[in-house]
Amino acid sequence: MNHEPEKTLHILHLFPDLLNLYGDRGNIACMEHRLTWRGYGAVVLPFTCESTRFDLSDVDLVFIGGGSDREQKIVCGRLLEHQDALRNYVEDGGCLVAVCGGYQLLGEYYKLEEEMIPGLGLLDIRTEQGKGRLIGNVVLENERFRQKIVGFENHGGRTDIGSHTPLGKVLYGHGNDETSGQEGVLYKNVVATYLHGPLLPKNPELCDYILQNAMKRKYPDFDGFEPLDDSLENRANEYIVQRFTSK
Ligand code: GLN
């Protein structure tokens, strides 16, 4: 007999048809699996170019991936129509995960050589295209997490995060802008980062942090996750950390 899970998260995947570089879709699969392995429900709601109804009232987690400048511009134009709804959602503690192009468009603008793509202004950050692309493996450290965060970056934009808290300190790689030694942003329940990979299968602790924030917001009686057997994921993560940070 099938039992309905007692607790279910609704995950809105923004523009999977346009923003899906370096396996960003794997982040959705990872969140879904880490919920269902524990007996919780996961419902993924794609919002594509064809979609018309944009409603965050029943959404627990929003994911937006990375893309080329061209695709980013189309997406940003579409999302500006829903700027207020997205701002209210974020300010109310809604969970949002944004990767690379998706991260850039949460800011004030993304300035290219010959044009300016206006952003959603959900974060007080600004991105400008620099000379050459910042490409390669990345290792981050944040005291909030036991596990280092690993991933892969490939971006032309340099992001100034002002007084925002970064997702991590760069131990290896370029990060937001090559010079600040910072990567990504953590703001309320927003996790924004340049890291692809996909990000979440490589970083199970970060994935659970995001899912727990969504659970706590939706279910006041939620009292934390049971651990999963992450021995393989942890070994893969540790291997990358060793490879790029040990002298
Ligand atoms: N188009 C953006 C840049 O090059 C983001 C690229 C991406 O999402 N990988 O900076």
PDB file of C-alpha atoms and ligand atoms in Angstrom:
ATOM      1  CA  MET A   1       0.000   0.000   0.000  1.00  0.00           C
ATOM      2  CA  ASN A   2       1.313   3.424  -0.921  1.00  0.00           C
ATOM      3  CA  HIS A   3       1.438   6.009   1.838  1.00  0.00           C
ATOM      4  CA  GLU A   4       1.464   9.709   1.035  1.00  0.00           C
ATOM      5  CA  PRO A   5       4.610  11.183   2.568  1.00  0.00           C
ATOM      6  CA  GLU A   6       3.842  13.233   5.647  1.00  0.00           C
ATOM      7  CA  LYS A   7       6.063  16.093   4.506  1.00  0.00           C
ATOM      8  CA  THR A   8       6.635  17.156   0.904  1.00  0.00           C
ATOM      9  CA  LEU A   9       8.665  19.961  -0.651  1.00  0.00           C
ATOM     10  CA  HIS A  10       7.627  21.711  -3.839  1.00  0.00           C
ATOM     11  CA  ILE A  11      10.686  22.642  -5.896  1.00  0.00           C
ATOM     12  CA  LEU A  12      10.265  25.212  -8.647  1.00  0.00           C
ATOM     13  CA  HIS A  13      12.891  24.757 -11.371  1.00  0.00           C
ATOM     14  CA  LEU A  14      13.146  28.013 -13.312  1.00  0.00           C
ATOM     15  CA  PHE A  15      13.820  27.699 -17.032  1.00  0.00           C
ATOM     16  CA  PRO A  16      15.302  24.193 -17.214  1.00  0.00           C
ATOM     17  CA  ASP A  17      14.949  24.557 -20.993  1.00  0.00           C
ATOM     18  CA  LEU A  18      17.324  27.552 -21.136  1.00  0.00           C
ATOM     19  CA  LEU A  19      19.550  27.467 -18.077  1.00  0.00           C
ATOM     20  CA  ASN A  20      21.116  24.037 -17.743  1.00  0.00           C
ATOM     21  CA  LEU A  21      24.889  24.263 -18.055  1.00  0.00           C
ATOM     22  CA  TYR A  22      27.225  21.609 -16.664  1.00  0.00           C
ATOM     23  CA  GLY A  23      24.448  19.429 -15.348  1.00  0.00           C
ATOM     24  CA  ASP A  24      22.539  21.938 -13.246  1.00  0.00           C
ATOM     25  CA  ARG A  25      19.645  19.507 -13.574  1.00  0.00           C
ATOM     26  CA  GLY A  26      21.664  17.149 -11.372  1.00  0.00           C
ATOM     27  CA  ASN A  27      21.035  19.561  -8.510  1.00  0.00           C
ATOM     28  CA  ILE A  28      17.304  18.959  -8.829  1.00  0.00           C
ATOM     29  CA  ALA A  29      17.801  15.174  -8.966  1.00  0.00           C
ATOM     30  CA  CYS A  30      20.012  15.363  -5.879  1.00  0.00           C
ATOM     31  CA  MET A  31      17.456  17.332  -3.841  1.00  0.00           C
ATOM     32  CA  GLU A  32      14.663  15.001  -4.928  1.00  0.00           C
ATOM     33  CA  HIS A  33      16.618  11.889  -3.985  1.00  0.00           C
ATOM     34  CA  ARG A  34      17.842  13.137  -0.647  1.00  0.00           C
ATOM     35  CA  LEU A  35      14.224  13.820   0.285  1.00  0.00           C
ATOM     36  CA  THR A  36      12.687  10.613  -1.029  1.00  0.00           C
ATOM     37  CA  TRP A  37      15.465   8.402   0.419  1.00  0.00           C
ATOM     38  CA  ARG A  38      14.312   9.695   3.800  1.00  0.00           C
ATOM     39  CA  GLY A  39      10.639   9.072   3.129  1.00  0.00           C
ATOM     40  CA  TYR A  40       9.733  12.690   2.352  1.00  0.00           C
ATOM     41  CA  GLY A  41       7.996  13.821  -0.812  1.00  0.00           C
ATOM     42  CA  ALA A  42       9.479  15.970  -3.583  1.00  0.00           C
ATOM     43  CA  VAL A  43       7.451  17.562  -6.333  1.00  0.00           C
ATOM     44  CA  VAL A  44       9.420  19.309  -9.084  1.00  0.00           C
ATOM     45  CA  LEU A  45       7.581  22.045 -10.947  1.00  0.00           C
ATOM     46  CA  PRO A  46       9.374  23.195 -14.097  1.00  0.00           C
ATOM     47  CA  PHE A  47       8.746  26.765 -15.242  1.00  0.00           C
ATOM     48  CA  THR A  48       9.818  26.955 -18.888  1.00  0.00           C
ATOM     49  CA  CYS A  49       9.621  29.462 -21.735  1.00  0.00           C
ATOM     50  CA  GLU A  50       6.172  28.077 -22.510  1.00  0.00           C
ATOM     51  CA  SER A  51       4.844  28.480 -18.954  1.00  0.00           C
ATOM     52  CA  THR A  52       2.452  31.303 -18.195  1.00  0.00           C
ATOM     53  CA  ARG A  53       1.311  30.856 -14.600  1.00  0.00           C
ATOM     54  CA  PHE A  54       3.928  32.055 -12.104  1.00  0.00           C
ATOM     55  CA  ASP A  55       2.820  31.403  -8.545  1.00  0.00           C
ATOM     56  CA  LEU A  56       5.162  31.111  -5.569  1.00  0.00           C
ATOM     57  CA  SER A  57       2.460  30.667  -2.944  1.00  0.00           C
ATOM     58  CA  ASP A  58       2.911  26.892  -2.709  1.00  0.00           C
ATOM     59  CA  VAL A  59       6.629  26.797  -3.532  1.00  0.00           C
ATOM     60  CA  ASP A  60       9.201  25.764  -0.907  1.00  0.00           C
ATOM     61  CA  LEU A  61      12.406  25.974  -2.908  1.00  0.00           C
ATOM     62  CA  VAL A  62      13.330  27.749  -6.134  1.00  0.00           C
ATOM     63  CA  PHE A  63      16.270  26.625  -8.275  1.00  0.00           C
ATOM     64  CA  ILE A  64      17.773  28.583 -11.151  1.00  0.00           C
ATOM     65  CA  GLY A  65      20.812  27.367 -13.091  1.00  0.00           C
ATOM     66  CA  GLY A  66      23.449  28.825 -15.379  1.00  0.00           C
ATOM     67  CA  GLY A  67      23.458  29.678 -19.049  1.00  0.00           C
ATOM     68  CA  SER A  68      25.052  31.692 -21.795  1.00  0.00           C
ATOM     69  CA  ASP A  69      24.694  35.487 -21.819  1.00  0.00           C
ATOM     70  CA  ARG A  70      22.070  35.202 -24.556  1.00  0.00           C
ATOM     71  CA  GLU A  71      19.878  32.781 -22.608  1.00  0.00           C
ATOM     72  CA  GLN A  72      20.381  34.735 -19.414  1.00  0.00           C
ATOM     73  CA  LYS A  73      19.049  37.844 -21.100  1.00  0.00           C
ATOM     74  CA  ILE A  74      15.856  36.081 -22.221  1.00  0.00           C
ATOM     75  CA  VAL A  75      15.302  34.640 -18.752  1.00  0.00           C
ATOM     76  CA  CYS A  76      15.933  37.933 -17.023  1.00  0.00           C
ATOM     77  CA  GLY A  77      13.400  39.674 -19.241  1.00  0.00           C
ATOM     78  CA  ARG A  78      10.818  37.065 -18.305  1.00  0.00           C
ATOM     79  CA  LEU A  79      11.605  37.111 -14.588  1.00  0.00           C
ATOM     80  CA  LEU A  80      11.471  40.884 -14.298  1.00  0.00           C
ATOM     81  CA  GLU A  81       7.705  40.494 -14.733  1.00  0.00           C
ATOM     82  CA  HIS A  82       7.737  38.635 -11.404  1.00  0.00           C
ATOM     83  CA  GLN A  83      10.290  40.740  -9.580  1.00  0.00           C
ATOM     84  CA  ASP A  84       7.991  41.721  -6.695  1.00  0.00           C
ATOM     85  CA  ALA A  85       6.792  38.171  -6.115  1.00  0.00           C
ATOM     86  CA  LEU A  86      10.392  36.924  -6.070  1.00  0.00           C
ATOM     87  CA  ARG A  87      11.531  39.714  -3.740  1.00  0.00           C
ATOM     88  CA  ASN A  88       8.676  39.042  -1.301  1.00  0.00           C
ATOM     89  CA  TYR A  89       9.451  35.330  -1.402  1.00  0.00           C
ATOM     90  CA  VAL A  90      13.145  35.882  -0.598  1.00  0.00           C
ATOM     91  CA  GLU A  91      12.491  38.467   2.107  1.00  0.00           C
ATOM     92  CA  ASP A  92       9.975  36.110   3.696  1.00  0.00           C
ATOM     93  CA  GLY A  93      12.684  33.444   4.054  1.00  0.00           C
ATOM     94  CA  GLY A  94      11.871  31.498   0.888  1.00  0.00           C
ATOM     95  CA  CYS A  95      14.675  29.170  -0.190  1.00  0.00           C
ATOM     96  CA  LEU A  96      16.396  29.990  -3.452  1.00  0.00           C
ATOM     97  CA  VAL A  97      19.415  28.309  -5.003  1.00  0.00           C
ATOM     98  CA  ALA A  98      21.017  30.153  -7.915  1.00  0.00           C
ATOM     99  CA  VAL A  99      23.984  28.969  -9.963  1.00  0.00           C
ATOM    100  CA  CYS A 100      26.255  31.107 -12.146  1.00  0.00           C
ATOM    101  CA  GLY A 101      24.065  32.906 -14.711  1.00  0.00           C
ATOM    102  CA  GLY A 102      21.168  32.487 -12.256  1.00  0.00           C
ATOM    103  CA  TYR A 103      23.335  33.985  -9.498  1.00  0.00           C
ATOM    104  CA  GLN A 104      24.271  36.990 -11.635  1.00  0.00           C
ATOM    105  CA  LEU A 105      20.687  37.799 -12.439  1.00  0.00           C
ATOM    106  CA  LEU A 106      19.732  38.050  -8.762  1.00  0.00           C
ATOM    107  CA  GLY A 107      21.829  41.222  -8.616  1.00  0.00           C
ATOM    108  CA  GLU A 108      21.393  44.808  -9.786  1.00  0.00           C
ATOM    109  CA  TYR A 109      22.851  44.233 -13.240  1.00  0.00           C
ATOM    110  CA  TYR A 110      25.193  42.233 -15.432  1.00  0.00           C
ATOM    111  CA  LYS A 111      27.250  44.656 -17.506  1.00  0.00           C
ATOM    112  CA  LEU A 112      28.606  43.311 -20.761  1.00  0.00           C
ATOM    113  CA  GLU A 113      30.991  45.092 -23.098  1.00  0.00           C
ATOM    114  CA  GLU A 114      28.209  46.574 -25.161  1.00  0.00           C
ATOM    115  CA  GLU A 115      25.069  46.205 -23.158  1.00  0.00           C
ATOM    116  CA  MET A 116      23.648  46.035 -19.692  1.00  0.00           C
ATOM    117  CA  ILE A 117      21.331  43.244 -18.586  1.00  0.00           C
ATOM    118  CA  PRO A 118      19.216  44.553 -15.697  1.00  0.00           C
ATOM    119  CA  GLY A 119      18.924  42.115 -12.802  1.00  0.00           C
ATOM    120  CA  LEU A 120      16.161  41.311 -10.347  1.00  0.00           C
ATOM    121  CA  GLY A 121      17.770  43.312  -7.533  1.00  0.00           C
ATOM    122  CA  LEU A 122      17.109  40.612  -4.946  1.00  0.00           C
ATOM    123  CA  LEU A 123      20.728  40.868  -3.810  1.00  0.00           C
ATOM    124  CA  ASP A 124      22.805  44.017  -3.501  1.00  0.00           C
ATOM    125  CA  ILE A 125      25.460  42.748  -5.922  1.00  0.00           C
ATOM    126  CA  ARG A 126      26.769  43.839  -9.325  1.00  0.00           C
ATOM    127  CA  THR A 127      28.390  41.861 -12.114  1.00  0.00           C
ATOM    128  CA  GLU A 128      30.625  43.106 -14.903  1.00  0.00           C
ATOM    129  CA  GLN A 129      32.158  41.132 -17.694  1.00  0.00           C
ATOM    130  CA  GLY A 130      35.949  41.077 -17.376  1.00  0.00           C
ATOM    131  CA  LYS A 131      38.836  40.147 -19.647  1.00  0.00           C
ATOM    132  CA  GLY A 132      38.929  36.400 -20.194  1.00  0.00           C
ATOM    133  CA  ARG A 133      36.875  33.724 -18.496  1.00  0.00           C
ATOM    134  CA  LEU A 134      37.445  32.349 -15.019  1.00  0.00           C
ATOM    135  CA  ILE A 135      37.486  28.593 -15.502  1.00  0.00           C
ATOM    136  CA  GLY A 136      38.454  25.641 -13.345  1.00  0.00           C
ATOM    137  CA  ASN A 137      37.970  23.684 -10.167  1.00  0.00           C
ATOM    138  CA  VAL A 138      37.112  25.484  -6.950  1.00  0.00           C
ATOM    139  CA  VAL A 139      37.398  24.611  -3.277  1.00  0.00           C
ATOM    140  CA  LEU A 140      35.695  26.757  -0.624  1.00  0.00           C
ATOM    141  CA  GLU A 141      35.660  26.866   3.119  1.00  0.00           C
ATOM    142  CA  ASN A 142      32.915  28.167   5.402  1.00  0.00           C
ATOM    143  CA  GLU A 143      32.978  27.624   9.178  1.00  0.00           C
ATOM    144  CA  ARG A 144      29.254  26.973   9.111  1.00  0.00           C
ATOM    145  CA  PHE A 145      29.900  23.685   7.263  1.00  0.00           C
ATOM    146  CA  ARG A 146      32.133  20.810   8.318  1.00  0.00           C
ATOM    147  CA  GLN A 147      32.626  19.808   4.712  1.00  0.00           C
ATOM    148  CA  LYS A 148      34.531  21.963   2.226  1.00  0.00           C
ATOM    149  CA  ILE A 149      32.471  22.993  -0.799  1.00  0.00           C
ATOM    150  CA  VAL A 150      33.819  21.850  -4.172  1.00  0.00           C
ATOM    151  CA  GLY A 151      32.733  22.635  -7.724  1.00  0.00           C
ATOM    152  CA  PHE A 152      33.667  23.933 -11.145  1.00  0.00           C
ATOM    153  CA  GLU A 153      33.431  27.509 -12.363  1.00  0.00           C
ATOM    154  CA  ASN A 154      33.270  28.985 -15.871  1.00  0.00           C
ATOM    155  CA  HIS A 155      32.214  32.614 -16.035  1.00  0.00           C
ATOM    156  CA  GLY A 156      33.131  35.828 -17.771  1.00  0.00           C
ATOM    157  CA  GLY A 157      31.336  37.999 -15.204  1.00  0.00           C
ATOM    158  CA  ARG A 158      33.050  39.321 -12.071  1.00  0.00           C
ATOM    159  CA  THR A 159      30.654  39.857  -9.195  1.00  0.00           C
ATOM    160  CA  ASP A 160      31.049  42.457  -6.472  1.00  0.00           C
ATOM    161  CA  ILE A 161      28.984  41.287  -3.490  1.00  0.00           C
ATOM    162  CA  GLY A 162      29.378  44.496  -1.465  1.00  0.00           C
ATOM    163  CA  SER A 163      28.612  43.811   2.179  1.00  0.00           C
ATOM    164  CA  HIS A 164      26.871  40.473   1.593  1.00  0.00           C
ATOM    165  CA  THR A 165      28.175  37.355   3.302  1.00  0.00           C
ATOM    166  CA  PRO A 166      29.932  35.040   0.841  1.00  0.00           C
ATOM    167  CA  LEU A 167      29.085  31.358   0.534  1.00  0.00           C
ATOM    168  CA  GLY A 168      32.731  30.643   1.238  1.00  0.00           C
ATOM    169  CA  LYS A 169      36.339  31.690   1.302  1.00  0.00           C
ATOM    170  CA  VAL A 170      38.224  30.532  -1.797  1.00  0.00           C
ATOM    171  CA  LEU A 171      40.933  27.971  -1.002  1.00  0.00           C
ATOM    172  CA  TYR A 172      41.431  27.127  -4.666  1.00  0.00           C
ATOM    173  CA  GLY A 173      40.026  28.762  -7.818  1.00  0.00           C
ATOM    174  CA  HIS A 174      38.903  32.271  -8.738  1.00  0.00           C
ATOM    175  CA  GLY A 175      35.568  32.865  -7.017  1.00  0.00           C
ATOM    176  CA  ASN A 176      33.386  35.937  -7.430  1.00  0.00           C
ATOM    177  CA  ASP A 177      35.996  38.195  -8.976  1.00  0.00           C
ATOM    178  CA  GLU A 178      39.560  36.750  -8.771  1.00  0.00           C
ATOM    179  CA  THR A 179      40.685  39.259  -6.163  1.00  0.00           C
ATOM    180  CA  SER A 180      38.371  39.236  -3.131  1.00  0.00           C
ATOM    181  CA  GLY A 181      39.008  35.600  -2.165  1.00  0.00           C
ATOM    182  CA  GLN A 182      35.249  35.188  -1.773  1.00  0.00           C
ATOM    183  CA  GLU A 183      32.765  33.020  -3.601  1.00  0.00           C
ATOM    184  CA  GLY A 184      28.993  33.231  -3.859  1.00  0.00           C
ATOM    185  CA  VAL A 185      26.511  34.762  -1.457  1.00  0.00           C
ATOM    186  CA  LEU A 186      24.515  33.504   1.521  1.00  0.00           C
ATOM    187  CA  TYR A 187      21.565  35.760   2.264  1.00  0.00           C
ATOM    188  CA  LYS A 188      18.577  34.688   4.365  1.00  0.00           C
ATOM    189  CA  ASN A 189      17.657  31.374   2.688  1.00  0.00           C
ATOM    190  CA  VAL A 190      19.347  32.235  -0.609  1.00  0.00           C
ATOM    191  CA  VAL A 191      22.411  30.256  -1.693  1.00  0.00           C
ATOM    192  CA  ALA A 192      23.971  31.842  -4.775  1.00  0.00           C
ATOM    193  CA  THR A 193      27.190  30.584  -6.333  1.00  0.00           C
ATOM    194  CA  TYR A 194      29.270  30.263  -9.475  1.00  0.00           C
ATOM    195  CA  LEU A 195      29.802  26.571  -8.793  1.00  0.00           C
ATOM    196  CA  HIS A 196      28.535  24.066 -11.295  1.00  0.00           C
ATOM    197  CA  GLY A 197      29.388  20.482 -11.273  1.00  0.00           C
ATOM    198  CA  PRO A 198      26.541  19.934 -10.503  1.00  0.00           C
ATOM    199  CA  LEU A 199      26.975  21.544  -7.113  1.00  0.00           C
ATOM    200  CA  LEU A 200      24.744  19.563  -4.769  1.00  0.00           C
ATOM    201  CA  PRO A 201      25.718  15.920  -5.454  1.00  0.00           C
ATOM    202  CA  LYS A 202      29.318  16.956  -4.768  1.00  0.00           C
ATOM    203  CA  ASN A 203      28.395  18.691  -1.527  1.00  0.00           C
ATOM    204  CA  PRO A 204      25.849  16.651   0.442  1.00  0.00           C
ATOM    205  CA  GLU A 205      26.121  18.773   3.586  1.00  0.00           C
ATOM    206  CA  LEU A 206      25.278  21.920   1.619  1.00  0.00           C
ATOM    207  CA  CYS A 207      22.368  20.133  -0.057  1.00  0.00           C
ATOM    208  CA  ASP A 208      20.945  19.081   3.313  1.00  0.00           C
ATOM    209  CA  TYR A 209      21.437  22.608   4.699  1.00  0.00           C
ATOM    210  CA  ILE A 210      19.267  23.954   1.862  1.00  0.00           C
ATOM    211  CA  LEU A 211      16.617  21.238   2.218  1.00  0.00           C
ATOM    212  CA  GLN A 212      16.460  21.644   5.996  1.00  0.00           C
ATOM    213  CA  ASN A 213      15.907  25.385   5.643  1.00  0.00           C
ATOM    214  CA  ALA A 214      12.968  24.674   3.348  1.00  0.00           C
ATOM    215  CA  MET A 215      11.593  22.009   5.702  1.00  0.00           C
ATOM    216  CA  LYS A 216      11.860  24.279   8.761  1.00  0.00           C
ATOM    217  CA  ARG A 217      10.072  27.087   6.973  1.00  0.00           C
ATOM    218  CA  LYS A 218       7.210  24.875   5.854  1.00  0.00           C
ATOM    219  CA  TYR A 219       6.852  22.554   8.846  1.00  0.00           C
ATOM    220  CA  PRO A 220       7.400  24.161  12.265  1.00  0.00           C
ATOM    221  CA  ASP A 221       7.492  20.678  13.845  1.00  0.00           C
ATOM    222  CA  PHE A 222      10.358  19.521  11.592  1.00  0.00           C
ATOM    223  CA  ASP A 223      13.244  18.525  13.835  1.00  0.00           C
ATOM    224  CA  GLY A 224      16.076  17.748  11.423  1.00  0.00           C
ATOM    225  CA  PHE A 225      17.133  15.019   9.021  1.00  0.00           C
ATOM    226  CA  GLU A 226      18.417  11.561   9.780  1.00  0.00           C
ATOM    227  CA  PRO A 227      21.895  11.242   8.257  1.00  0.00           C
ATOM    228  CA  LEU A 228      22.259   9.283   5.004  1.00  0.00           C
ATOM    229  CA  ASP A 229      25.138   7.022   4.054  1.00  0.00           C
ATOM    230  CA  ASP A 230      27.217   9.614   2.220  1.00  0.00           C
ATOM    231  CA  SER A 231      30.479   7.688   2.304  1.00  0.00           C
ATOM    232  CA  LEU A 232      30.917   7.722  -1.488  1.00  0.00           C
ATOM    233  CA  GLU A 233      29.938  11.384  -1.845  1.00  0.00           C
ATOM    234  CA  ASN A 234      32.217  12.330   1.013  1.00  0.00           C
ATOM    235  CA  ARG A 235      35.149  10.432  -0.473  1.00  0.00           C
ATOM    236  CA  ALA A 236      34.653  12.151  -3.840  1.00  0.00           C
ATOM    237  CA  ASN A 237      34.487  15.545  -2.124  1.00  0.00           C
ATOM    238  CA  GLU A 238      37.566  14.827  -0.020  1.00  0.00           C
ATOM    239  CA  TYR A 239      39.496  13.656  -3.078  1.00  0.00           C
ATOM    240  CA  ILE A 240      38.918  16.988  -4.825  1.00  0.00           C
ATOM    241  CA  VAL A 241      39.835  18.931  -1.699  1.00  0.00           C
ATOM    242  CA  GLN A 242      43.111  16.993  -1.368  1.00  0.00           C
ATOM    243  CA  ARG A 243      43.917  17.213  -5.038  1.00  0.00           C
ATOM    244  CA  PHE A 244      43.651  20.982  -5.184  1.00  0.00           C
ATOM    245  CA  THR A 245      44.631  22.168  -1.747  1.00  0.00           C
ATOM    246  CA  SER A 246      47.429  19.888  -0.512  1.00  0.00           C
ATOM    247  CA  LYS A 247      50.873  21.183  -1.350  1.00  0.00           C
TER     248      LYS A 247
HETATM  249  N1  GLN B   1      27.016  34.055 -18.904  1.00  0.00           N
HETATM  250  C1  GLN B   1      27.613  34.192 -17.629  1.00  0.00           C
HETATM  251  C2  GLN B   1      29.108  34.468 -17.656  1.00  0.00           C
HETATM  252  O1  GLN B   1      29.805  34.065 -18.558  1.00  0.00           O
HETATM  253  C3  GLN B   1      27.312  32.957 -16.809  1.00  0.00           C
HETATM  254  C4  GLN B   1      27.884  31.725 -17.392  1.00  0.00           C
HETATM  255  C5  GLN B   1      27.421  30.484 -16.705  1.00  0.00           C
HETATM  256  O2  GLN B   1      26.280  30.390 -16.240  1.00  0.00           O
HETATM  257  N2  GLN B   1      28.294  29.497 -16.703  1.00  0.00           N
HETATM  258  O3  GLN B   1      29.611  35.111 -16.753  1.00  0.00           O
END
